[in-house]
XYZ file of N, CA and C in Angstrom:
750
model
N -21.512 -38.924 142.011
C -22.728 -38.556 141.415
C -22.886 -38.007 140.189
N -23.260 -38.306 139.161
C -23.576 -38.047 137.862
C -24.493 -36.497 137.991
N -23.999 -35.886 136.820
C -24.663 -34.568 136.501
C -26.271 -34.511 136.770
N -26.613 -35.477 135.858
C -28.287 -35.900 135.753
C -28.649 -36.181 137.424
N -27.897 -37.057 137.879
C -28.535 -37.574 139.188
C -28.869 -36.271 140.057
N -27.281 -35.528 140.102
C -27.509 -34.228 140.924
C -28.657 -33.422 140.649
N -28.836 -33.172 139.383
C -30.189 -32.438 138.861
C -31.141 -32.937 139.412
N -31.649 -34.195 139.542
C -32.788 -34.869 139.649
C -32.688 -34.498 141.470
N -31.596 -34.547 141.912
C -31.665 -34.532 143.497
C -32.306 -33.200 144.006
N -31.729 -32.203 143.041
C -32.018 -30.664 143.579
C -33.145 -30.529 143.287
N -33.698 -30.809 142.101
C -35.151 -31.002 141.813
C -36.044 -31.662 142.598
N -35.814 -32.501 143.285
C -36.709 -33.137 144.419
C -36.608 -32.297 145.568
N -35.471 -31.751 145.780
C -35.211 -30.863 147.101
C -36.119 -29.756 147.067
N -35.968 -29.206 145.873
C -36.787 -27.870 145.514
C -38.209 -27.985 145.670
N -38.953 -29.065 144.862
C -40.209 -29.581 145.027
C -40.717 -30.009 146.347
N -39.882 -30.802 146.974
C -40.171 -30.844 148.352
C -40.514 -29.642 149.276
N -39.638 -28.758 149.071
C -39.675 -27.436 149.782
C -41.129 -26.842 149.555
N -41.159 -26.630 148.142
C -42.399 -26.059 147.671
C -43.679 -26.809 148.129
N -43.699 -27.950 148.372
C -44.803 -28.907 149.160
C -45.211 -28.307 150.156
N -44.112 -28.303 151.142
C -43.940 -27.919 152.453
C -44.493 -26.699 152.529
N -43.697 -25.598 151.852
C -44.300 -24.138 151.801
C -45.811 -23.973 151.600
N -46.315 -24.649 150.547
C -48.005 -24.837 150.516
C -48.392 -25.231 151.498
N -48.162 -26.444 152.118
C -48.872 -26.947 153.403
C -48.817 -26.048 154.488
N -47.722 -25.350 154.507
C -47.641 -24.335 155.824
C -48.547 -23.328 155.606
N -49.064 -23.026 154.198
C -49.865 -21.852 154.156
C -51.387 -22.343 154.281
N -51.636 -23.635 154.160
C -52.942 -24.344 154.563
C -52.807 -24.306 155.877
N -52.010 -24.663 156.558
C -51.996 -24.704 158.182
C -52.517 -23.254 158.558
N -52.007 -22.418 157.985
C -52.197 -21.229 158.659
C -53.640 -20.736 158.320
N -53.889 -21.040 157.266
C -55.530 -20.734 156.691
C -56.596 -21.697 157.200
N -56.317 -22.915 157.241
C -57.355 -23.693 157.690
C -56.950 -24.698 158.750
N -56.012 -24.737 159.242
C -55.351 -25.426 160.662
C -54.980 -27.022 159.949
N -54.145 -27.723 160.779
C -53.745 -29.033 160.491
C -54.783 -30.058 160.330
N -55.932 -29.986 160.943
C -57.034 -31.148 160.596
C -57.492 -31.194 159.028
N -57.475 -30.020 158.337
C -57.979 -29.746 157.067
C -57.026 -29.832 156.187
N -55.804 -30.220 156.329
C -54.710 -30.326 155.567
C -54.875 -31.497 154.263
N -54.738 -30.964 153.028
C -55.465 -31.832 152.124
C -54.272 -31.994 151.341
N -53.810 -33.170 150.799
C -52.949 -33.282 149.615
C -53.237 -32.945 148.278
N -54.402 -33.192 148.178
C -55.188 -32.786 146.926
C -55.221 -31.347 146.668
N -55.449 -30.531 147.852
C -55.463 -29.277 147.670
C -54.197 -28.314 147.488
N -53.155 -29.256 148.281
C -51.706 -28.969 147.945
C -51.206 -28.984 146.725
N -51.364 -29.907 145.783
C -51.198 -30.383 144.651
C -51.925 -29.552 143.496
N -53.337 -29.180 144.018
C -54.084 -28.015 142.936
C -53.302 -26.928 143.114
N -52.709 -26.416 144.248
C -52.338 -24.702 144.396
C -51.151 -24.988 143.656
N -50.109 -26.059 143.729
C -48.851 -26.166 143.092
C -48.793 -26.495 141.399
N -50.302 -26.827 141.463
C -50.255 -27.092 139.587
C -49.771 -28.578 139.443
N -49.887 -29.569 140.279
C -49.135 -30.913 140.284
C -50.366 -31.589 140.182
N -50.048 -32.987 139.451
C -51.139 -34.075 139.727
C -50.900 -34.494 141.112
N -52.253 -34.916 141.909
C -51.920 -35.440 142.954
C -51.218 -36.914 142.966
N -51.117 -37.530 141.921
C -50.281 -38.755 141.851
C -48.929 -38.306 141.564
N -48.695 -37.289 141.150
C -46.952 -36.537 141.203
C -46.761 -36.239 142.880
N -47.686 -35.517 143.496
C -47.169 -35.121 144.725
C -46.998 -36.541 145.765
N -47.872 -37.570 145.545
C -47.809 -38.641 146.205
C -46.428 -39.381 146.164
N -45.885 -39.070 145.273
C -44.225 -39.338 145.094
C -43.437 -39.049 146.095
N -43.648 -37.851 146.571
C -42.974 -37.165 147.585
C -43.488 -37.461 149.195
N -44.715 -37.331 149.200
C -45.469 -37.511 150.361
C -46.531 -38.685 150.008
N -46.602 -40.026 150.191
C -47.636 -40.817 150.072
C -49.140 -40.990 150.871
N -48.989 -39.734 151.902
C -50.112 -39.813 152.659
C -50.115 -38.198 153.539
N -51.217 -37.920 153.707
C -51.524 -36.753 154.787
C -50.596 -36.919 156.088
N -50.603 -37.890 156.197
C -49.911 -38.132 157.843
C -48.176 -38.137 157.629
N -47.610 -38.647 156.454
C -46.239 -38.229 156.216
C -45.955 -37.011 155.832
N -46.757 -36.116 155.325
C -46.538 -34.748 155.239
C -46.851 -34.162 156.174
N -47.644 -34.413 157.136
C -47.690 -33.652 158.411
C -46.565 -33.907 159.561
N -45.863 -35.196 159.295
C -44.840 -35.519 160.232
C -43.697 -34.634 159.799
N -43.473 -34.631 158.340
C -42.463 -33.989 157.959
C -42.666 -32.361 158.167
N -43.751 -31.901 158.371
C -43.928 -30.325 159.020
C -43.549 -30.448 160.496
N -43.936 -31.288 161.335
C -44.006 -31.562 162.590
C -42.416 -31.526 163.123
N -41.606 -32.506 162.404
C -40.458 -32.710 162.307
C -39.466 -31.317 162.342
N -39.786 -30.601 160.983
C -39.318 -29.472 160.869
C -39.416 -28.206 161.587
N -40.569 -28.493 162.334
C -41.002 -27.289 163.304
C -40.450 -27.720 164.365
N -39.984 -28.657 165.096
C -39.526 -29.059 166.576
C -38.056 -28.817 165.997
N -37.643 -29.207 165.041
C -36.131 -28.885 164.605
C -35.502 -27.380 164.752
N -36.769 -26.623 164.129
C -36.592 -25.131 164.091
C -36.426 -24.498 165.356
N -37.537 -24.738 166.104
C -37.344 -24.095 167.520
C -36.410 -24.699 168.474
N -35.832 -26.045 168.219
C -34.722 -26.700 168.875
C -33.585 -26.068 168.429
N -33.151 -25.866 166.955
C -32.219 -24.917 166.492
C -32.051 -23.555 167.134
N -33.182 -23.217 167.640
C -32.988 -21.760 168.122
C -32.729 -21.838 169.642
N -33.269 -22.688 170.318
C -32.986 -22.837 171.839
C -31.327 -23.051 171.641
N -30.976 -23.833 170.749
C -29.540 -24.464 170.954
C -28.798 -23.271 170.655
N -29.062 -22.400 169.744
C -28.093 -21.023 169.313
C -28.181 -20.294 170.658
N -29.370 -20.073 171.081
C -29.477 -18.897 172.466
C -28.325 -19.416 173.372
N -28.356 -21.069 173.871
C -27.556 -21.452 174.892
C -25.899 -21.308 174.255
N -25.660 -21.575 173.158
C -24.461 -21.328 172.644
C -23.908 -19.828 172.797
N -24.607 -18.821 172.393
C -24.547 -17.378 172.818
C -24.318 -17.429 174.238
N -25.156 -17.671 175.002
C -24.789 -17.389 176.265
C -23.759 -18.007 176.779
N -23.632 -19.062 176.610
C -22.047 -19.528 177.099
C -21.016 -18.882 176.605
N -21.090 -18.594 175.247
C -19.692 -17.800 174.572
C -19.502 -16.578 175.580
N -20.641 -15.787 176.005
C -20.374 -14.643 176.586
C -20.519 -14.950 178.034
N -20.098 -16.029 178.364
C -19.872 -16.398 179.734
C -20.868 -15.996 180.772
N -22.197 -16.197 180.267
C -23.405 -15.746 181.249
C -23.869 -16.419 182.271
N -24.068 -16.084 183.588
C -24.569 -16.903 184.450
C -25.374 -17.971 184.056
N -25.597 -19.189 184.852
C -26.303 -20.111 184.509
C -27.914 -19.617 184.383
N -28.455 -19.133 185.333
C -29.658 -18.564 185.516
C -29.968 -17.580 184.035
N -28.987 -16.996 183.847
C -29.382 -16.015 182.652
C -29.366 -17.047 181.270
N -28.540 -18.084 181.283
C -28.728 -18.849 180.218
C -30.013 -19.569 180.298
N -30.373 -19.794 181.370
C -32.072 -20.730 181.288
C -32.897 -19.491 180.624
N -32.826 -18.162 181.083
C -33.618 -17.285 180.627
C -33.488 -16.796 179.085
N -32.247 -16.964 178.512
C -32.077 -16.841 177.302
C -32.619 -17.822 176.362
N -32.570 -19.038 176.830
C -33.266 -20.001 175.870
C -34.492 -20.262 175.861
N -35.247 -19.684 177.150
C -36.776 -19.623 177.340
C -37.138 -18.540 176.264
N -36.453 -17.279 176.479
C -36.955 -16.147 175.590
C -36.922 -16.503 174.399
N -35.786 -17.317 173.934
C -35.833 -17.746 172.484
C -36.904 -18.268 171.888
N -37.297 -19.423 172.972
C -38.435 -20.386 172.302
C -39.680 -19.396 172.321
N -39.814 -18.607 173.264
C -40.843 -17.557 172.871
C -40.817 -16.685 171.726
N -39.740 -16.122 171.666
C -39.607 -15.497 170.326
C -39.830 -16.050 169.094
N -39.490 -17.468 168.780
C -39.406 -18.380 167.767
C -41.354 -18.726 167.901
N -42.045 -18.873 168.810
C -43.184 -19.395 168.651
C -44.233 -17.994 168.239
N -43.569 -17.021 168.532
C -44.572 -15.781 168.417
C -44.351 -15.319 166.871
N -43.274 -15.645 166.142
C -42.787 -15.540 164.774
C -43.356 -16.601 164.112
N -43.591 -17.845 164.587
C -44.221 -19.038 163.900
C -45.164 -19.544 164.444
N -46.329 -18.760 164.713
C -47.595 -19.042 165.512
C -48.235 -20.625 164.965
N -48.140 -20.830 163.661
C -49.080 -21.869 163.214
C -48.259 -22.902 163.287
N -46.771 -22.789 163.145
C -46.002 -24.062 163.427
C -45.971 -24.328 164.827
N -45.829 -23.523 165.664
C -46.047 -23.895 166.945
C -47.471 -24.360 167.412
N -48.640 -23.767 166.811
C -49.714 -24.724 166.969
C -49.786 -26.140 166.669
N -49.282 -26.364 165.480
C -49.065 -27.632 164.910
C -48.346 -28.615 166.107
N -47.117 -28.192 166.671
C -46.758 -29.332 167.630
C -46.938 -29.123 169.065
N -47.871 -27.706 169.651
C -47.847 -27.346 170.731
C -49.532 -27.265 170.862
N -50.214 -27.431 169.966
C -51.637 -27.126 170.068
C -52.407 -28.470 170.228
N -53.622 -28.552 169.715
C -54.501 -29.619 169.791
C -54.071 -30.634 169.024
N -54.199 -31.947 169.431
C -54.005 -32.983 168.443
C -54.606 -32.999 167.146
N -54.024 -33.500 166.193
C -54.854 -33.440 164.935
C -55.708 -34.815 165.077
N -56.893 -34.735 164.551
C -57.665 -35.844 164.759
C -57.132 -37.042 163.563
N -56.990 -38.073 164.004
C -56.912 -39.235 163.414
C -55.186 -39.264 162.904
N -54.469 -38.452 163.805
C -52.962 -38.530 163.386
C -52.285 -38.885 164.551
N -51.558 -39.827 164.258
C -50.671 -40.565 165.440
C -48.885 -40.116 165.265
N -48.239 -39.478 165.984
C -46.973 -39.050 165.863
C -46.153 -40.356 165.920
N -45.345 -40.585 164.507
C -44.549 -41.556 164.645
C -43.166 -41.689 165.702
N -42.258 -42.625 165.653
C -41.292 -42.694 166.528
C -40.068 -41.042 166.021
N -40.244 -40.995 164.776
C -39.194 -40.111 163.974
C -39.440 -38.526 164.691
N -40.573 -38.383 165.559
C -40.861 -36.812 165.946
C -40.220 -36.873 167.511
N -39.914 -38.057 168.021
C -39.369 -38.007 169.470
C -38.155 -37.084 169.589
N -37.081 -37.708 168.781
C -35.716 -36.778 168.803
C -35.713 -35.393 169.008
N -36.444 -34.937 167.488
C -36.563 -33.457 167.522
C -37.612 -32.890 168.637
N -38.705 -33.597 169.096
C -39.387 -32.707 170.273
C -38.817 -32.806 171.480
N -37.679 -33.466 171.532
C -36.657 -33.161 172.872
C -35.876 -32.077 172.919
N -35.367 -31.509 171.725
C -34.184 -30.794 171.513
C -34.288 -29.653 172.450
N -35.247 -29.049 172.651
C -35.466 -27.653 173.558
C -35.219 -28.473 174.993
N -35.924 -29.308 175.508
C -35.910 -29.885 176.729
C -34.342 -30.532 177.150
N -33.808 -30.783 176.250
C -32.213 -31.123 176.598
C -31.302 -30.051 176.467
N -31.667 -28.852 175.915
C -31.017 -27.561 176.268
C -31.317 -27.079 177.578
N -32.242 -27.227 178.215
C -32.756 -26.937 179.198
C -32.214 -27.734 180.374
N -32.237 -29.015 180.421
C -31.454 -29.833 181.049
C -29.891 -29.588 181.125
N -29.407 -29.377 179.806
C -27.966 -29.021 179.952
C -27.549 -27.688 180.637
N -28.474 -26.824 180.891
C -28.307 -25.519 181.382
C -28.018 -25.977 183.032
N -29.095 -26.830 183.305
C -29.154 -27.214 184.859
C -27.798 -28.166 185.069
N -27.748 -28.987 184.197
C -26.402 -29.710 184.410
C -25.103 -29.139 184.396
N -24.968 -27.914 183.603
C -23.533 -27.173 183.741
C -23.488 -26.379 185.033
N -24.615 -25.906 185.661
C -24.646 -25.385 187.078
C -24.437 -26.441 188.038
N -25.054 -27.436 187.778
C -24.581 -28.386 188.998
C -23.203 -28.867 189.189
N -22.788 -29.089 187.926
C -21.041 -29.381 188.024
C -20.321 -28.197 188.039
N -20.659 -26.973 188.104
C -19.930 -25.974 188.216
C -20.022 -24.918 189.745
N -21.390 -24.277 189.488
C -21.582 -23.681 190.655
C -22.317 -24.280 191.832
N -22.958 -25.394 191.441
C -23.827 -26.390 192.325
C -25.332 -25.544 192.204
N -25.947 -26.511 192.758
C -27.613 -26.350 192.852
C -28.147 -26.138 194.189
N -29.255 -25.446 194.526
C -29.968 -25.386 195.691
C -30.892 -26.506 195.537
N -30.467 -27.561 195.738
C -31.609 -28.866 195.536
C -32.773 -28.651 196.346
N -33.830 -28.695 195.687
C -35.101 -28.549 196.235
C -35.614 -30.019 197.142
N -36.186 -29.748 198.089
C -36.768 -30.719 198.949
C -37.371 -31.660 198.102
N -37.703 -33.201 198.173
C -38.399 -33.897 197.357
C -39.205 -34.945 198.753
N -40.356 -35.071 198.566
C -40.955 -35.650 199.229
C -40.628 -37.576 199.024
N -40.953 -38.221 200.219
C -40.414 -39.489 199.969
C -41.367 -40.445 199.174
N -42.648 -39.964 198.968
C -43.553 -40.589 198.010
C -43.040 -40.531 196.705
N -42.341 -39.413 196.227
C -42.281 -39.162 194.753
C -40.831 -39.660 194.423
N -39.883 -40.073 195.348
C -38.435 -40.582 195.028
C -38.454 -41.698 193.885
N -39.214 -42.210 193.921
C -39.038 -43.350 192.960
C -39.255 -42.985 191.529
N -40.422 -42.290 191.443
C -40.689 -41.517 190.110
C -39.569 -40.635 189.765
N -38.914 -39.855 191.027
C -38.057 -38.929 190.687
C -36.800 -39.439 190.102
N -36.183 -40.861 190.768
C -35.312 -41.354 190.179
C -35.211 -41.959 188.555
N -36.515 -42.334 188.423
C -37.110 -43.178 187.271
C -36.796 -41.891 186.164
N -37.024 -40.451 186.550
C -36.531 -39.461 185.518
C -35.414 -39.265 185.465
N -34.455 -39.201 186.441
C -33.268 -38.978 186.415
C -32.363 -39.992 185.489
N -32.882 -41.237 185.722
C -32.583 -42.711 184.779
C -32.904 -42.123 183.159
N -34.035 -41.798 182.994
C -34.573 -41.507 181.809
C -34.014 -40.113 180.973
N -34.203 -38.967 181.698
C -34.220 -37.729 181.034
C -32.771 -36.878 181.765
N -32.491 -36.991 182.988
C -31.542 -36.091 183.507
C -30.542 -36.903 184.279
N -29.736 -37.763 183.298
C -28.641 -38.738 184.015
C -27.595 -37.681 184.741
N -27.094 -37.784 186.045
C -26.239 -37.141 186.592
C -26.698 -35.920 187.665
N -28.024 -35.714 187.640
C -28.532 -34.708 188.577
C -29.347 -35.546 189.379
N -29.415 -34.891 190.890
C -29.651 -35.400 192.064
C -31.359 -35.666 191.633
N -32.250 -36.576 192.132
C -33.767 -36.767 192.194
C -34.321 -35.446 192.652
N -33.971 -34.755 193.355
C -34.754 -33.833 193.920
C -34.558 -32.482 192.928
N -33.697 -32.775 191.782
C -33.687 -31.410 190.802
C -34.807 -32.053 189.552
N -34.641 -33.409 189.694
C -35.329 -33.911 188.237
C -36.945 -33.535 188.209
N -37.454 -33.660 189.528
C -38.797 -33.364 189.327
C -39.438 -31.611 189.125
N -38.663 -31.067 189.746
C -38.930 -29.400 189.445
C -38.480 -29.145 188.183
N -37.604 -29.536 187.578
C -37.172 -29.528 186.168
C -38.045 -29.931 185.185
N -38.376 -30.851 185.327
C -39.509 -31.388 184.311
C -41.013 -30.481 184.394
N -40.973 -30.124 185.578
C -41.965 -29.192 185.825
C -41.928 -28.085 185.116
N -40.762 -27.320 185.410
C -40.511 -26.033 184.661
C -40.549 -26.115 183.241
N -39.621 -27.044 182.826
C -39.811 -27.254 181.266
C -41.192 -27.189 180.680
N -42.197 -27.849 181.563
C -43.467 -27.895 180.916
C -44.086 -26.355 181.154
N -43.629 -25.777 182.165
C -44.411 -24.447 182.580
C -43.915 -23.418 181.567
N -42.694 -23.600 181.153
C -42.176 -22.519 180.267
C -43.015 -22.784 178.803
N -43.393 -23.796 178.432
C -44.225 -24.091 177.138
C -45.848 -23.466 177.554
N -46.152 -23.687 178.981
C -47.464 -23.032 179.342
C -47.462 -21.729 179.001
N -46.453 -21.053 179.356
C -46.586 -19.586 179.205
C -46.592 -19.270 178.120
N -45.572 -19.911 177.063
C -45.886 -19.548 175.673
C -46.991 -19.888 175.104
N -47.860 -20.971 175.441
C -48.773 -21.305 174.976
C -49.906 -20.361 175.154
N -49.851 -19.794 176.574
C -50.784 -18.916 176.917
C -50.913 -17.842 176.022
N -49.562 -17.148 175.865
C -49.704 -16.045 175.188
C -49.952 -16.205 173.321
N -49.335 -17.370 173.013
C -49.503 -17.263 171.570
C -51.034 -17.815 171.172
N -51.790 -18.388 172.039
C -53.248 -18.665 171.917
C -54.214 -17.585 172.273
N -53.428 -16.447 172.919
C -54.624 -15.289 173.191
C -54.984 -15.488 174.834
N -54.676 -16.438 175.564
C -55.143 -16.421 176.974
C -54.792 -15.379 177.975
N -53.701 -14.548 177.334
C -53.219 -13.272 178.348
C -53.855 -12.066 177.737
N -54.635 -12.460 176.694
C -55.324 -10.775 176.340
C -56.347 -10.197 177.061
N -56.094 -9.035 177.494
C -56.480 -8.331 178.494
C -56.260 -8.871 180.161
N -55.075 -9.663 180.417
C -54.504 -10.082 181.618
C -53.468 -9.521 181.634
N -52.380 -9.833 180.604
C -51.000 -9.516 180.841
C -50.752 -8.683 179.570
N -50.349 -7.149 180.012
C -49.874 -6.346 178.721
C -48.345 -6.307 178.786
N -47.541 -6.249 179.881
C -46.123 -6.157 179.686
C -45.444 -7.725 179.454
N -45.807 -8.295 178.119
C -45.728 -9.590 178.192
C -44.519 -10.291 178.166
N -43.305 -9.398 177.647
C -41.911 -9.806 177.429
C -41.405 -9.799 178.929
N -41.662 -8.504 179.795
C -41.438 -8.632 180.980
C -41.557 -9.686 181.967
N -42.995 -9.782 181.780
C -43.761 -10.617 182.609
C -43.066 -12.344 182.185
N -42.812 -12.543 181.205
C -42.536 -13.725 180.731
C -41.051 -14.007 181.259
N -39.893 -12.874 181.188
C -38.792 -13.038 181.825
C -38.660 -13.351 183.329
N -39.667 -12.374 184.008
C -39.566 -12.753 185.340
C -40.163 -14.222 185.689
N -41.261 -14.541 184.980
C -42.117 -15.617 185.246
C -40.600 -16.861 184.993
N -39.998 -17.078 184.119
C -39.130 -17.942 183.708
C -37.953 -17.875 184.644
N -37.537 -16.647 185.066
C -36.549 -16.751 185.857
C -37.080 -17.512 187.393
N -38.393 -17.129 187.721
C -38.838 -17.725 188.896
C -38.876 -19.276 188.920
N -38.992 -19.760 187.495
C -39.163 -21.170 187.410
C -37.768 -21.717 187.616
N -36.717 -20.983 187.155
C -35.320 -21.575 187.345
C -35.000 -21.476 188.777
N -35.409 -20.818 189.576
C -34.946 -20.909 190.959
C -35.677 -22.036 191.490
N -36.828 -22.532 191.117
C -37.489 -23.756 191.538
C -36.418 -25.047 191.156
N -35.867 -24.687 190.515
C -34.903 -25.836 189.836
C -33.842 -25.920 190.819
N -33.322 -24.708 191.364
C -32.073 -24.697 192.340
C -31.228 -23.673 191.495
N -31.526 -23.259 190.543
C -30.448 -22.239 189.654
C -30.744 -20.866 190.420
N -29.374 -20.115 190.669
C -29.536 -18.776 191.534
C -28.397 -17.922 190.909
N -28.483 -16.650 191.144
C -27.553 -15.908 190.783
C -26.275 -16.111 191.476
N -25.142 -15.978 190.429
C -23.993 -16.169 191.176
C -23.582 -15.429 192.227
N -22.927 -15.777 193.168
C -22.449 -15.020 194.472
C -21.809 -13.699 194.253
N -22.340 -12.634 195.101
C -21.620 -11.423 194.353
C -19.983 -11.217 194.614
N -19.421 -10.496 193.813
C -17.936 -10.362 194.201
C -17.610 -9.866 195.297
N -16.356 -9.846 195.674
C -15.908 -9.470 196.808
C -14.906 -8.327 196.755
N -14.887 -7.495 197.531
C -13.792 -6.313 197.479
C -13.105 -6.068 198.816
N -11.720 -5.905 198.684
C -10.804 -5.891 199.954
C -11.019 -4.260 200.308
N -11.564 -4.076 201.594
C -11.273 -2.442 202.263
C -10.417 -2.505 203.397
N -10.210 -1.329 203.645
C -9.316 -1.248 205.208
C -10.102 -2.143 206.371
N -11.355 -2.023 206.193
C -12.190 -2.442 207.236
C -12.301 -4.110 207.149
N -11.970 -4.613 206.085
C -11.875 -6.046 205.812
C -12.695 -6.563 204.398
N -13.318 -7.645 204.267
C -13.654 -8.283 203.025
C -15.167 -7.906 203.243
N -15.758 -7.534 201.969
C -17.134 -7.138 202.083
C -17.823 -7.499 200.698
N -19.092 -8.100 200.552
C -19.523 -8.318 199.316
C -19.950 -7.195 198.741
N -19.778 -7.297 197.129
C -20.351 -6.079 196.557
C -21.702 -6.485 195.709
N -22.598 -5.682 196.264
C -24.050 -6.281 195.755
C -24.007 -5.655 193.862
N -24.699 -6.587 193.393
C -24.856 -6.230 192.083
C -26.446 -6.023 191.528
N -26.471 -5.370 190.418
C -28.111 -4.944 190.290
C -28.798 -6.032 190.163
N -30.174 -6.046 190.617
C -31.303 -6.919 190.117
C -31.061 -7.956 191.023
């Protein structure tokens, strides 16, 4: 790459970042529905025609912001999972760590969270490019359950016969290698984690839940149990009277 071309690429990256940053400010102030390329250009001191060379339409700019938000929360979930694995945390604790990391990200980035999990933007249809980034958090939760199934095992929940075809489709599409009885509560728990986060971010817990972090931890731990995750068996200790389990706190 020539020096001139390299400089142009760097300049393009910098301008693209500036456009996104200004668009995020508009999201915070006005909401996604009022995002305007002309307003972004005006705030940046650019001609609208110049901005269109970076994002030809409002929808393309929205898509870029959506993908960035999904990637950001996805990276956060993946990092929490890696740290929990590195610390040899039990699988239930890994689930809770990932869920809490998602909550922390949402509270730190409420406007980006609203963009991807709030009300649909009128006139906007998300393209195929958003699907992969949108699935990152779900893939992490599925990975936690898969690890538990392959090592410690799962307490597989019962499954009604009428739902078995749907559960088998879910296994084929989303949770390969897991029993159908796990797929249904896993998809439900995934959605309920985000329901808990959304209630907090959008204010529905105001004057209802005060100890919100503790409440969230307890709630997502119970969701993990519906999937079949459980605390590891307590260690054993040999005594003169024989072998007995050693209970652990919590």
